[in-house]
Amino acid sequence: MVVTRFAPSPTGRLHVGNIRTALHNWMWARAHGGRFLLRLDDTDLERSTEENAAAIRADLHWLGLQPDAEAKQSDRFALYESRFEELRAQGRVYPCYESAEELELKRKILAGRGLPPIYDRAALALSDADRAAFEAEGRRPHWRFLLDHDSPIAWTDLIRGPQHLDPKLLSDPVIRRADGSWLYMLPSVIDDIAMEVTHVVRGEDHTTNTGLQLQMFAALGASVPAFAHEALLVGSEGKLSKRLGSLGCDAFRAEGIEPIALIALLARIGTSLPVEPVADPTALFDGFDFARFGRAPARFDLDELKALNARIIHMLPHAAVADRLPAGMDAAGWEAIRPNLDRLDEAAGWWAVVEGAVSAEIAPEDRAYLAQAAEEAASIEWSDGAWKALTATLGAATGRKGKALFLPLRLALTGREHGPDMNALLPLIGKVRAVERLRAAAS
Ligand code: GLU
């Protein structure tokens, strides 16, 4: 059974980059009949807020990425404590007393010698008496995980292929602060084990963390999940942009973007599959495979999203949007108007053209023509073919053609020079209103 998790920290809102990660986790679980979990990584109690957590849930809901279950790390401290004790009993975590300034100094010295900033494990050499002396000074230890320098770190990443890290070139990671609070690294592993996560899908900025975490899985006696580290998202200009970091669901809603459009785009950019308009996310499951993800950054382009959004709106069925349409706009109304929309909220403006009052600037030389059109409209057999019938009769009677034939009619009937296909629109406007509008324009 596939189990994936999306693990945002509720220290802020979701942005397009983590929406994409959430989507891929959701898709992988759904495409394989598995479970998709929301795990709130709120070990940073100061910066995590319930307001952000609520906003993350609401955003996932809007996107249609419903988790099967939710957990938050702040409810799970007892579990972390007990697994930490196991590691401590095995000697795989050790207390360190260096202050931030002391560590910074060590790093500077290494840098001065042209060496990488790897922690020197000085704390491992402390005697019981040294530790007691620090404690007596009021120092409390932070804790590091002891990497096994003799087990090479290797895994086959579902996106990046074979990965190797030499543990000797890595610092033993700090897993717990002096105040007892947890850093991200160990609780994440403990949870991935407890929640039986089978696939960890996250950004490639976590690749080195994975190397460290693989040794934690082993130390905790657990088998390791599969990992897929996705290339980061960049703006259309090809750079990591600040703007992307603040682009979230509110901004997309304000732009009139449908969740399905965002999903269709984020499912495919950075992969070898083309971006395609779909009305339903399940249409994207076929062929969804991490092997198709590229290692180059995925490019996110808001204009591409807007264009895709319009194409998707043009194919959405009435049932999918009915609750957001103006009152009275039925399937025929929707189908007539949808080809003209870039965003759904423009439907109201077109519906007003069907139902409401319209007014138009009519050129004096067209008035007589429109008077004649009003008479014809009143007398023709009114049907779905009304526009064809009306224009054919008027063309024959007046000799007008093309723009001269059509444009004054469109203006008089809709108040606008452009818009939906008149074949579909005129039956919606109906005979009574059409005749009235033509008469008004003629006078
Ligand atoms: N809270 C971490 C983050 O947002 C989770 C990383 C992970 O998926 O393990 O980066």
Tab-separated table of C-alpha atoms and ligand atoms in Angstrom:
chain	number	residue	atom	x	y	z
A	1	MET	CA	0.000	0.000	0.000
A	2	VAL	CA	1.466	3.314	-1.097
A	3	VAL	CA	1.575	5.980	1.642
A	4	THR	CA	2.789	9.501	0.907
A	5	ARG	CA	2.851	12.553	3.092
A	6	PHE	CA	2.948	16.267	2.525
A	7	ALA	CA	4.792	17.870	5.402
A	8	PRO	CA	4.608	21.653	5.389
A	9	SER	CA	5.651	23.752	8.346
A	10	PRO	CA	2.734	25.959	9.397
A	11	THR	CA	5.050	28.936	9.634
A	12	GLY	CA	3.468	30.520	6.569
A	13	ARG	CA	1.067	29.945	3.695
A	14	LEU	CA	1.553	27.473	0.867
A	15	HIS	CA	3.248	28.845	-2.230
A	16	VAL	CA	3.352	27.441	-5.715
A	17	GLY	CA	6.481	25.386	-4.963
A	18	ASN	CA	4.984	23.484	-2.069
A	19	ILE	CA	1.598	23.239	-3.788
A	20	ARG	CA	3.459	21.326	-6.486
A	21	THR	CA	5.032	19.002	-3.907
A	22	ALA	CA	1.638	18.434	-2.289
A	23	LEU	CA	0.152	17.651	-5.686
A	24	HIS	CA	2.789	15.077	-6.592
A	25	ASN	CA	2.377	13.339	-3.243
A	26	TRP	CA	-1.391	13.338	-3.675
A	27	MET	CA	-1.188	12.091	-7.255
A	28	TRP	CA	1.211	9.299	-6.419
A	29	ALA	CA	-1.033	8.064	-3.606
A	30	ARG	CA	-4.266	8.426	-5.585
A	31	ALA	CA	-2.852	6.880	-8.766
A	32	HIS	CA	-1.831	3.811	-6.739
A	33	GLY	CA	-4.902	3.481	-4.556
A	34	GLY	CA	-2.804	4.537	-1.566
A	35	ARG	CA	-3.054	7.010	1.274
A	36	PHE	CA	-2.067	10.670	1.270
A	37	LEU	CA	-1.266	12.206	4.646
A	38	LEU	CA	-0.966	15.793	5.757
A	39	ARG	CA	1.709	16.140	8.393
A	40	LEU	CA	2.138	19.548	9.935
A	41	ASP	CA	5.795	19.983	10.835
A	42	ASP	CA	5.181	22.328	13.725
A	43	THR	CA	8.095	21.499	16.018
A	44	ASP	CA	9.019	25.167	15.803
A	45	LEU	CA	6.317	26.191	18.247
A	46	GLU	CA	7.236	29.836	18.071
A	47	ARG	CA	6.842	30.303	14.357
A	48	SER	CA	4.041	27.765	13.775
A	49	THR	CA	0.497	29.052	14.086
A	50	GLU	CA	-2.942	27.465	14.048
A	51	GLU	CA	-3.962	30.202	11.618
A	52	ASN	CA	-1.368	29.023	9.097
A	53	ALA	CA	-2.374	25.401	9.678
A	54	ALA	CA	-6.010	26.311	8.974
A	55	ALA	CA	-4.981	28.189	5.847
A	56	ILE	CA	-2.969	25.179	4.605
A	57	ARG	CA	-5.990	22.910	5.118
A	58	ALA	CA	-8.247	25.400	3.337
A	59	ASP	CA	-5.824	25.695	0.422
A	60	LEU	CA	-5.588	21.908	0.044
A	61	HIS	CA	-9.378	21.776	0.143
A	62	TRP	CA	-9.661	24.429	-2.574
A	63	LEU	CA	-7.133	22.542	-4.676
A	64	GLY	CA	-9.067	19.293	-4.186
A	65	LEU	CA	-6.049	17.599	-2.580
A	66	GLN	CA	-7.889	16.096	0.389
A	67	PRO	CA	-5.638	14.228	2.802
A	68	ASP	CA	-6.811	10.865	4.139
A	69	ALA	CA	-5.486	11.756	7.567
A	70	GLU	CA	-3.732	14.581	9.321
A	71	ALA	CA	-1.186	14.673	12.118
A	72	LYS	CA	0.788	17.405	13.719
A	73	GLN	CA	4.207	16.929	15.202
A	74	SER	CA	3.481	18.938	18.330
A	75	ASP	CA	1.082	16.123	19.363
A	76	ARG	CA	3.835	13.560	19.034
A	77	PHE	CA	6.613	14.713	21.339
A	78	ALA	CA	6.263	11.636	23.607
A	79	LEU	CA	7.033	9.368	20.656
A	80	TYR	CA	10.086	11.430	19.700
A	81	GLU	CA	11.292	11.315	23.286
A	82	SER	CA	11.096	7.544	23.478
A	83	ARG	CA	12.809	6.951	20.142
A	84	PHE	CA	15.452	9.505	21.117
A	85	GLU	CA	16.096	7.493	24.280
A	86	GLU	CA	16.660	4.375	22.171
A	87	LEU	CA	19.244	6.190	20.090
A	88	ARG	CA	20.859	7.560	23.203
A	89	ALA	CA	21.094	4.067	24.704
A	90	GLN	CA	22.837	2.951	21.495
A	91	GLY	CA	25.217	5.899	21.613
A	92	ARG	CA	23.852	7.246	18.321
A	93	VAL	CA	23.032	10.666	19.765
A	94	TYR	CA	25.428	12.669	21.888
A	95	PRO	CA	25.301	15.869	23.917
A	96	CYS	CA	27.297	18.897	22.797
A	97	TYR	CA	27.949	22.066	24.754
A	98	GLU	CA	29.462	24.447	22.227
A	99	SER	CA	27.777	27.810	22.003
A	100	ALA	CA	26.744	29.231	18.632
A	101	GLU	CA	29.760	31.576	18.809
A	102	GLU	CA	32.167	28.721	19.509
A	103	LEU	CA	30.796	26.761	16.557
A	104	GLU	CA	31.064	29.804	14.337
A	105	LEU	CA	34.688	30.235	15.357
A	106	LYS	CA	35.439	26.584	14.514
A	107	ARG	CA	33.887	27.069	11.087
A	108	LYS	CA	35.943	30.199	10.476
A	109	ILE	CA	39.155	28.419	11.360
A	110	LEU	CA	38.320	25.588	8.980
A	111	ALA	CA	37.397	28.050	6.252
A	112	GLY	CA	40.706	29.860	6.817
A	113	ARG	CA	42.484	26.590	6.085
A	114	GLY	CA	40.333	26.007	3.045
A	115	LEU	CA	38.540	23.092	4.727
A	116	PRO	CA	34.810	22.272	4.637
A	117	PRO	CA	32.821	23.241	7.761
A	118	ILE	CA	32.483	19.749	9.202
A	119	TYR	CA	31.880	19.482	12.931
A	120	ASP	CA	34.988	18.057	14.642
A	121	ARG	CA	33.105	15.855	17.137
A	122	ALA	CA	34.948	17.510	20.010
A	123	ALA	CA	31.952	16.791	22.267
A	124	LEU	CA	32.512	13.054	21.867
A	125	ALA	CA	35.817	13.439	23.697
A	126	LEU	CA	34.256	15.091	26.752
A	127	SER	CA	34.580	13.186	30.028
A	128	ASP	CA	31.786	12.897	32.565
A	129	ALA	CA	33.619	15.512	34.631
A	130	ASP	CA	33.768	17.934	31.633
A	131	ARG	CA	30.063	17.562	31.099
A	132	ALA	CA	29.323	18.012	34.784
A	133	ALA	CA	31.396	21.192	34.756
A	134	PHE	CA	29.399	22.599	31.813
A	135	GLU	CA	26.134	21.691	33.517
A	136	ALA	CA	27.333	23.381	36.701
A	137	GLU	CA	27.943	26.541	34.635
A	138	GLY	CA	24.287	26.355	33.622
A	139	ARG	CA	24.971	25.123	30.088
A	140	ARG	CA	22.467	22.682	28.640
A	141	PRO	CA	23.478	20.419	25.763
A	142	HIS	CA	22.166	20.332	22.256
A	143	TRP	CA	22.223	16.896	20.670
A	144	ARG	CA	23.795	15.544	17.536
A	145	PHE	CA	23.167	12.321	15.679
A	146	LEU	CA	26.352	10.292	15.294
A	147	LEU	CA	26.830	9.403	11.659
A	148	ASP	CA	28.351	6.031	10.938
A	149	HIS	CA	31.450	6.963	8.973
A	150	ASP	CA	31.910	3.379	7.878
A	151	SER	CA	28.588	2.939	6.127
A	152	PRO	CA	28.562	4.666	2.799
A	153	ILE	CA	25.302	6.410	2.078
A	154	ALA	CA	23.620	5.364	-1.130
A	155	TRP	CA	20.126	5.216	-2.551
A	156	THR	CA	18.461	5.204	-5.910
A	157	ASP	CA	16.386	8.313	-6.115
A	158	LEU	CA	13.234	7.914	-8.194
A	159	ILE	CA	14.017	11.197	-9.961
A	160	ARG	CA	17.761	11.735	-9.560
A	161	GLY	CA	18.902	8.145	-9.999
A	162	PRO	CA	21.802	6.644	-7.999
A	163	GLN	CA	22.988	8.917	-5.191
A	164	HIS	CA	26.102	8.576	-3.047
A	165	LEU	CA	27.252	10.603	-0.092
A	166	ASP	CA	30.368	10.085	1.962
A	167	PRO	CA	29.337	10.395	5.637
A	168	LYS	CA	32.872	11.563	6.532
A	169	LEU	CA	32.212	14.717	4.555
A	170	LEU	CA	29.073	15.537	6.548
A	171	SER	CA	28.666	17.050	9.995
A	172	ASP	CA	26.788	15.026	12.569
A	173	PRO	CA	23.460	16.805	12.362
A	174	VAL	CA	22.033	18.654	15.346
A	175	ILE	CA	18.694	17.039	16.054
A	176	ARG	CA	17.684	18.747	19.284
A	177	ARG	CA	18.299	22.194	20.691
A	178	ALA	CA	19.540	23.029	24.172
A	179	ASP	CA	16.001	23.977	25.225
A	180	GLY	CA	14.852	20.441	24.366
A	181	SER	CA	13.016	21.472	21.187
A	182	TRP	CA	13.349	19.340	18.044
A	183	LEU	CA	14.858	20.225	14.740
A	184	TYR	CA	13.162	18.901	11.642
A	185	MET	CA	15.508	16.016	10.918
A	186	LEU	CA	14.802	13.241	13.443
A	187	PRO	CA	11.047	13.720	14.101
A	188	SER	CA	10.502	13.505	10.358
A	189	VAL	CA	12.177	10.089	10.249
A	190	ILE	CA	10.342	8.883	13.360
A	191	ASP	CA	7.046	9.907	11.779
A	192	ASP	CA	7.844	8.434	8.380
A	193	ILE	CA	8.483	5.134	10.168
A	194	ALA	CA	5.397	5.333	12.422
A	195	MET	CA	3.120	6.393	9.567
A	196	GLU	CA	4.519	3.672	7.307
A	197	VAL	CA	5.346	6.166	4.598
A	198	THR	CA	6.437	4.334	1.457
A	199	HIS	CA	7.410	7.312	-0.728
A	200	VAL	CA	8.987	10.573	0.396
A	201	VAL	CA	8.454	13.142	-2.335
A	202	ARG	CA	10.024	16.526	-1.671
A	203	GLY	CA	12.253	19.215	-3.091
A	204	GLU	CA	15.843	18.555	-4.044
A	205	ASP	CA	16.970	20.987	-1.343
A	206	HIS	CA	16.402	17.991	0.966
A	207	THR	CA	18.772	15.637	-0.873
A	208	THR	CA	21.571	15.893	1.697
A	209	ASN	CA	19.059	15.593	4.540
A	210	THR	CA	17.975	12.310	2.994
A	211	GLY	CA	21.515	11.013	3.196
A	212	LEU	CA	21.624	11.839	6.903
A	213	GLN	CA	18.120	10.513	7.495
A	214	LEU	CA	18.898	7.176	5.848
A	215	GLN	CA	21.296	6.486	8.704
A	216	MET	CA	18.571	7.449	11.178
A	217	PHE	CA	16.146	4.968	9.610
A	218	ALA	CA	18.805	2.286	9.959
A	219	ALA	CA	19.649	3.255	13.545
A	220	LEU	CA	15.944	3.032	14.414
A	221	GLY	CA	15.777	-0.451	12.870
A	222	ALA	CA	13.419	0.576	10.096
A	223	SER	CA	13.424	-0.097	6.398
A	224	VAL	CA	13.704	2.987	4.253
A	225	PRO	CA	11.026	4.482	2.046
A	226	ALA	CA	11.631	5.356	-1.588
A	227	PHE	CA	12.721	8.930	-2.212
A	228	ALA	CA	11.889	11.279	-5.043
A	229	HIS	CA	13.609	14.662	-4.921
A	230	GLU	CA	12.122	17.031	-7.399
A	231	ALA	CA	14.017	19.792	-9.119
A	232	LEU	CA	13.075	23.196	-7.847
A	233	LEU	CA	10.598	25.493	-9.471
A	234	VAL	CA	11.852	28.641	-11.143
A	235	GLY	CA	10.075	31.611	-12.654
A	236	SER	CA	9.636	32.036	-16.379
A	237	GLU	CA	12.842	34.091	-16.452
A	238	GLY	CA	14.642	30.914	-15.380
A	239	LYS	CA	15.640	32.113	-11.937
A	240	LEU	CA	14.504	31.270	-8.461
A	241	SER	CA	12.296	34.251	-7.956
A	242	LYS	CA	11.058	35.844	-4.784
A	243	ARG	CA	7.725	36.286	-6.441
A	244	LEU	CA	7.165	32.521	-6.626
A	245	GLY	CA	7.637	32.297	-2.862
A	246	SER	CA	4.659	34.552	-2.300
A	247	LEU	CA	2.459	33.181	-5.049
A	248	GLY	CA	-0.206	31.115	-3.306
A	249	CYS	CA	-3.852	30.124	-3.602
A	250	ASP	CA	-5.153	33.615	-2.767
A	251	ALA	CA	-3.170	35.116	-5.626
A	252	PHE	CA	-4.341	32.395	-8.019
A	253	ARG	CA	-7.966	32.894	-7.019
A	254	ALA	CA	-7.596	36.642	-7.527
A	255	GLU	CA	-6.297	35.932	-11.048
A	256	GLY	CA	-9.367	33.786	-11.759
A	257	ILE	CA	-7.302	30.600	-11.932
A	258	GLU	CA	-9.266	27.374	-11.518
A	259	PRO	CA	-7.654	24.810	-9.197
A	260	ILE	CA	-7.744	22.229	-11.972
A	261	ALA	CA	-5.699	24.544	-14.208
A	262	LEU	CA	-3.020	24.913	-11.558
A	263	ILE	CA	-3.029	21.159	-11.075
A	264	ALA	CA	-2.807	20.423	-14.790
A	265	LEU	CA	0.195	22.739	-15.091
A	266	LEU	CA	2.049	21.684	-11.939
A	267	ALA	CA	1.550	18.002	-12.726
A	268	ARG	CA	3.460	18.324	-15.968
A	269	ILE	CA	6.009	21.147	-15.929
A	270	GLY	CA	9.487	19.787	-15.420
A	271	THR	CA	8.454	16.391	-16.787
A	272	SER	CA	8.741	14.898	-20.245
A	273	LEU	CA	4.948	14.912	-20.616
A	274	PRO	CA	3.262	17.896	-22.276
A	275	VAL	CA	1.074	20.362	-20.401
A	276	GLU	CA	-2.489	19.598	-21.490
A	277	PRO	CA	-5.895	20.960	-20.576
A	278	VAL	CA	-7.905	18.452	-18.556
A	279	ALA	CA	-11.232	18.855	-16.786
A	280	ASP	CA	-10.438	16.313	-14.100
A	281	PRO	CA	-7.186	15.542	-12.253
A	282	THR	CA	-7.600	11.788	-12.620
A	283	ALA	CA	-6.918	12.314	-16.332
A	284	LEU	CA	-3.346	13.148	-15.280
A	285	PHE	CA	-2.687	9.875	-13.462
A	286	ASP	CA	-1.982	7.886	-16.585
A	287	GLY	CA	1.747	7.973	-17.222
A	288	PHE	CA	2.490	9.900	-14.021
A	289	ASP	CA	5.901	8.546	-13.118
A	290	PHE	CA	8.875	10.065	-11.321
A	291	ALA	CA	11.082	8.588	-14.044
A	292	ARG	CA	9.567	11.241	-16.321
A	293	PHE	CA	10.671	14.110	-14.104
A	294	GLY	CA	13.697	16.019	-15.330
A	295	ARG	CA	16.619	17.150	-13.219
A	296	ALA	CA	16.573	20.656	-14.615
A	297	PRO	CA	14.435	23.192	-12.742
A	298	ALA	CA	10.763	23.265	-13.713
A	299	ARG	CA	9.702	26.591	-15.161
A	300	PHE	CA	6.546	28.176	-13.883
A	301	ASP	CA	5.016	30.826	-16.100
A	302	LEU	CA	1.902	32.676	-14.941
A	303	ASP	CA	0.962	33.557	-18.531
A	304	GLU	CA	1.120	29.883	-19.487
A	305	LEU	CA	-1.137	29.140	-16.516
A	306	LYS	CA	-3.645	31.807	-17.578
A	307	ALA	CA	-3.751	30.464	-21.133
A	308	LEU	CA	-4.226	26.914	-19.848
A	309	ASN	CA	-6.909	28.163	-17.469
A	310	ALA	CA	-8.894	29.609	-20.386
A	311	ARG	CA	-8.573	26.388	-22.388
A	312	ILE	CA	-9.784	24.374	-19.417
A	313	ILE	CA	-12.734	26.699	-18.783
A	314	HIS	CA	-13.748	26.156	-22.421
A	315	MET	CA	-14.096	22.437	-21.723
A	316	LEU	CA	-15.608	22.380	-18.228
A	317	PRO	CA	-19.092	20.880	-18.117
A	318	HIS	CA	-21.964	22.924	-16.697
A	319	ALA	CA	-22.209	20.587	-13.701
A	320	ALA	CA	-18.626	21.397	-12.681
A	321	VAL	CA	-19.295	25.127	-12.442
A	322	ALA	CA	-23.059	25.469	-11.937
A	323	ASP	CA	-22.800	26.635	-8.326
A	324	ARG	CA	-20.552	29.522	-9.344
A	325	LEU	CA	-22.588	30.764	-12.309
A	326	PRO	CA	-25.100	33.601	-12.309
A	327	ALA	CA	-28.610	32.527	-11.324
A	328	GLY	CA	-30.564	31.116	-14.241
A	329	MET	CA	-27.541	30.338	-16.409
A	330	ASP	CA	-28.309	26.826	-17.581
A	331	ALA	CA	-26.208	24.364	-19.583
A	332	ALA	CA	-27.160	25.998	-22.891
A	333	GLY	CA	-26.181	29.391	-21.507
A	334	TRP	CA	-22.905	28.067	-20.195
A	335	GLU	CA	-22.027	26.336	-23.430
A	336	ALA	CA	-22.794	29.443	-25.478
A	337	ILE	CA	-20.698	31.701	-23.281
A	338	ARG	CA	-17.824	29.507	-22.108
A	339	PRO	CA	-15.745	29.806	-25.332
A	340	ASN	CA	-15.476	33.532	-24.623
A	341	LEU	CA	-14.179	33.329	-21.096
A	342	ASP	CA	-10.653	33.682	-19.789
A	343	ARG	CA	-11.934	33.323	-16.269
A	344	LEU	CA	-15.166	32.007	-14.841
A	345	ASP	CA	-16.250	35.243	-13.176
A	346	GLU	CA	-16.544	36.848	-16.613
A	347	ALA	CA	-19.636	34.674	-17.161
A	348	ALA	CA	-21.749	37.139	-15.185
A	349	GLY	CA	-20.974	39.958	-17.614
A	350	TRP	CA	-22.068	37.854	-20.573
A	351	TRP	CA	-25.153	36.627	-18.785
A	352	ALA	CA	-26.126	40.246	-18.227
A	353	VAL	CA	-25.871	40.637	-22.007
A	354	VAL	CA	-28.396	37.815	-22.386
A	355	GLU	CA	-30.805	38.835	-19.668
A	356	GLY	CA	-30.186	42.440	-18.811
A	357	ALA	CA	-30.607	45.744	-20.575
A	358	VAL	CA	-28.089	46.505	-23.307
A	359	SER	CA	-27.319	49.756	-24.994
A	360	ALA	CA	-25.227	50.484	-28.036
A	361	GLU	CA	-23.939	53.408	-30.081
A	362	ILE	CA	-25.548	52.839	-33.456
A	363	ALA	CA	-24.359	54.691	-36.555
A	364	PRO	CA	-27.222	56.754	-38.090
A	365	GLU	CA	-26.867	54.952	-41.438
A	366	ASP	CA	-27.626	51.611	-39.761
A	367	ARG	CA	-30.891	52.673	-38.110
A	368	ALA	CA	-33.176	51.866	-41.016
A	369	TYR	CA	-31.429	48.543	-41.453
A	370	LEU	CA	-32.027	47.686	-37.802
A	371	ALA	CA	-35.680	48.720	-38.073
A	372	GLN	CA	-35.985	46.260	-40.915
A	373	ALA	CA	-34.136	43.654	-38.813
A	374	ALA	CA	-36.650	44.173	-35.996
A	375	GLU	CA	-39.537	43.485	-38.374
A	376	GLU	CA	-37.861	40.359	-39.757
A	377	ALA	CA	-37.019	39.102	-36.262
A	378	ALA	CA	-40.661	39.516	-35.264
A	379	SER	CA	-41.902	37.571	-38.238
A	380	ILE	CA	-39.411	34.729	-38.772
A	381	GLU	CA	-39.966	31.255	-37.441
A	382	TRP	CA	-38.034	31.566	-34.112
A	383	SER	CA	-35.853	28.513	-33.392
A	384	ASP	CA	-32.312	27.460	-32.571
A	385	GLY	CA	-31.491	28.499	-36.100
A	386	ALA	CA	-32.821	32.044	-35.579
A	387	TRP	CA	-29.523	33.796	-36.280
A	388	LYS	CA	-29.021	32.007	-39.596
A	389	ALA	CA	-32.598	32.627	-40.617
A	390	LEU	CA	-32.474	36.294	-39.659
A	391	THR	CA	-29.179	37.054	-41.384
A	392	ALA	CA	-30.075	35.083	-44.509
A	393	THR	CA	-33.343	36.983	-44.895
A	394	LEU	CA	-31.708	40.334	-44.203
A	395	GLY	CA	-28.807	39.623	-46.546
A	396	ALA	CA	-31.168	38.810	-49.385
A	397	ALA	CA	-33.416	41.796	-48.682
A	398	THR	CA	-30.708	44.448	-48.272
A	399	GLY	CA	-27.735	43.182	-50.225
A	400	ARG	CA	-25.577	43.713	-47.155
A	401	LYS	CA	-22.735	41.234	-46.613
A	402	GLY	CA	-20.064	40.433	-44.046
A	403	LYS	CA	-19.379	43.082	-41.454
A	404	ALA	CA	-22.067	45.447	-42.758
A	405	LEU	CA	-24.618	42.680	-42.370
A	406	PHE	CA	-23.524	41.252	-39.017
A	407	LEU	CA	-21.919	43.981	-36.941
A	408	PRO	CA	-24.901	46.348	-36.518
A	409	LEU	CA	-26.988	43.341	-35.473
A	410	ARG	CA	-24.459	42.152	-32.950
A	411	LEU	CA	-24.109	45.671	-31.554
A	412	ALA	CA	-27.847	46.177	-31.277
A	413	LEU	CA	-28.453	42.737	-29.763
A	414	THR	CA	-25.531	42.591	-27.308
A	415	GLY	CA	-24.233	46.143	-26.924
A	416	ARG	CA	-20.769	44.857	-27.851
A	417	GLU	CA	-18.744	44.425	-31.018
A	418	HIS	CA	-17.355	41.020	-30.060
A	419	GLY	CA	-18.586	38.087	-28.094
A	420	PRO	CA	-19.968	34.595	-28.168
A	421	ASP	CA	-21.179	32.960	-31.341
A	422	MET	CA	-24.490	34.619	-32.221
A	423	ASN	CA	-25.933	31.256	-33.312
A	424	ALA	CA	-25.778	30.151	-29.686
A	425	LEU	CA	-26.449	33.522	-28.104
A	426	LEU	CA	-29.528	34.665	-29.992
A	427	PRO	CA	-31.786	31.766	-28.907
A	428	LEU	CA	-30.785	32.579	-25.309
A	429	ILE	CA	-31.672	36.253	-25.747
A	430	GLY	CA	-35.000	35.063	-27.153
A	431	LYS	CA	-37.449	36.584	-29.573
A	432	VAL	CA	-39.074	39.163	-27.326
A	433	ARG	CA	-35.838	40.718	-26.098
A	434	ALA	CA	-34.229	40.504	-29.536
A	435	VAL	CA	-37.062	42.376	-31.219
A	436	GLU	CA	-37.104	44.965	-28.444
A	437	ARG	CA	-33.362	45.544	-28.676
A	438	LEU	CA	-33.412	45.892	-32.462
A	439	ARG	CA	-36.304	48.364	-32.264
A	440	ALA	CA	-34.565	50.379	-29.572
A	441	ALA	CA	-31.389	50.528	-31.627
A	442	ALA	CA	-33.327	51.637	-34.699
A	443	SER	CA	-34.974	54.590	-33.000
B	1	GLU	N1	8.765	20.483	6.805
B	1	GLU	C1	9.733	20.125	5.797
B	1	GLU	C2	9.700	21.187	4.712
B	1	GLU	O1	8.709	21.881	4.583
B	1	GLU	C3	9.343	18.779	5.245
B	1	GLU	C4	10.328	18.167	4.342
B	1	GLU	C5	9.917	16.733	4.071
B	1	GLU	O2	9.028	16.546	3.231
B	1	GLU	O3	10.465	15.842	4.702
B	1	GLU	O4	10.672	21.370	4.023
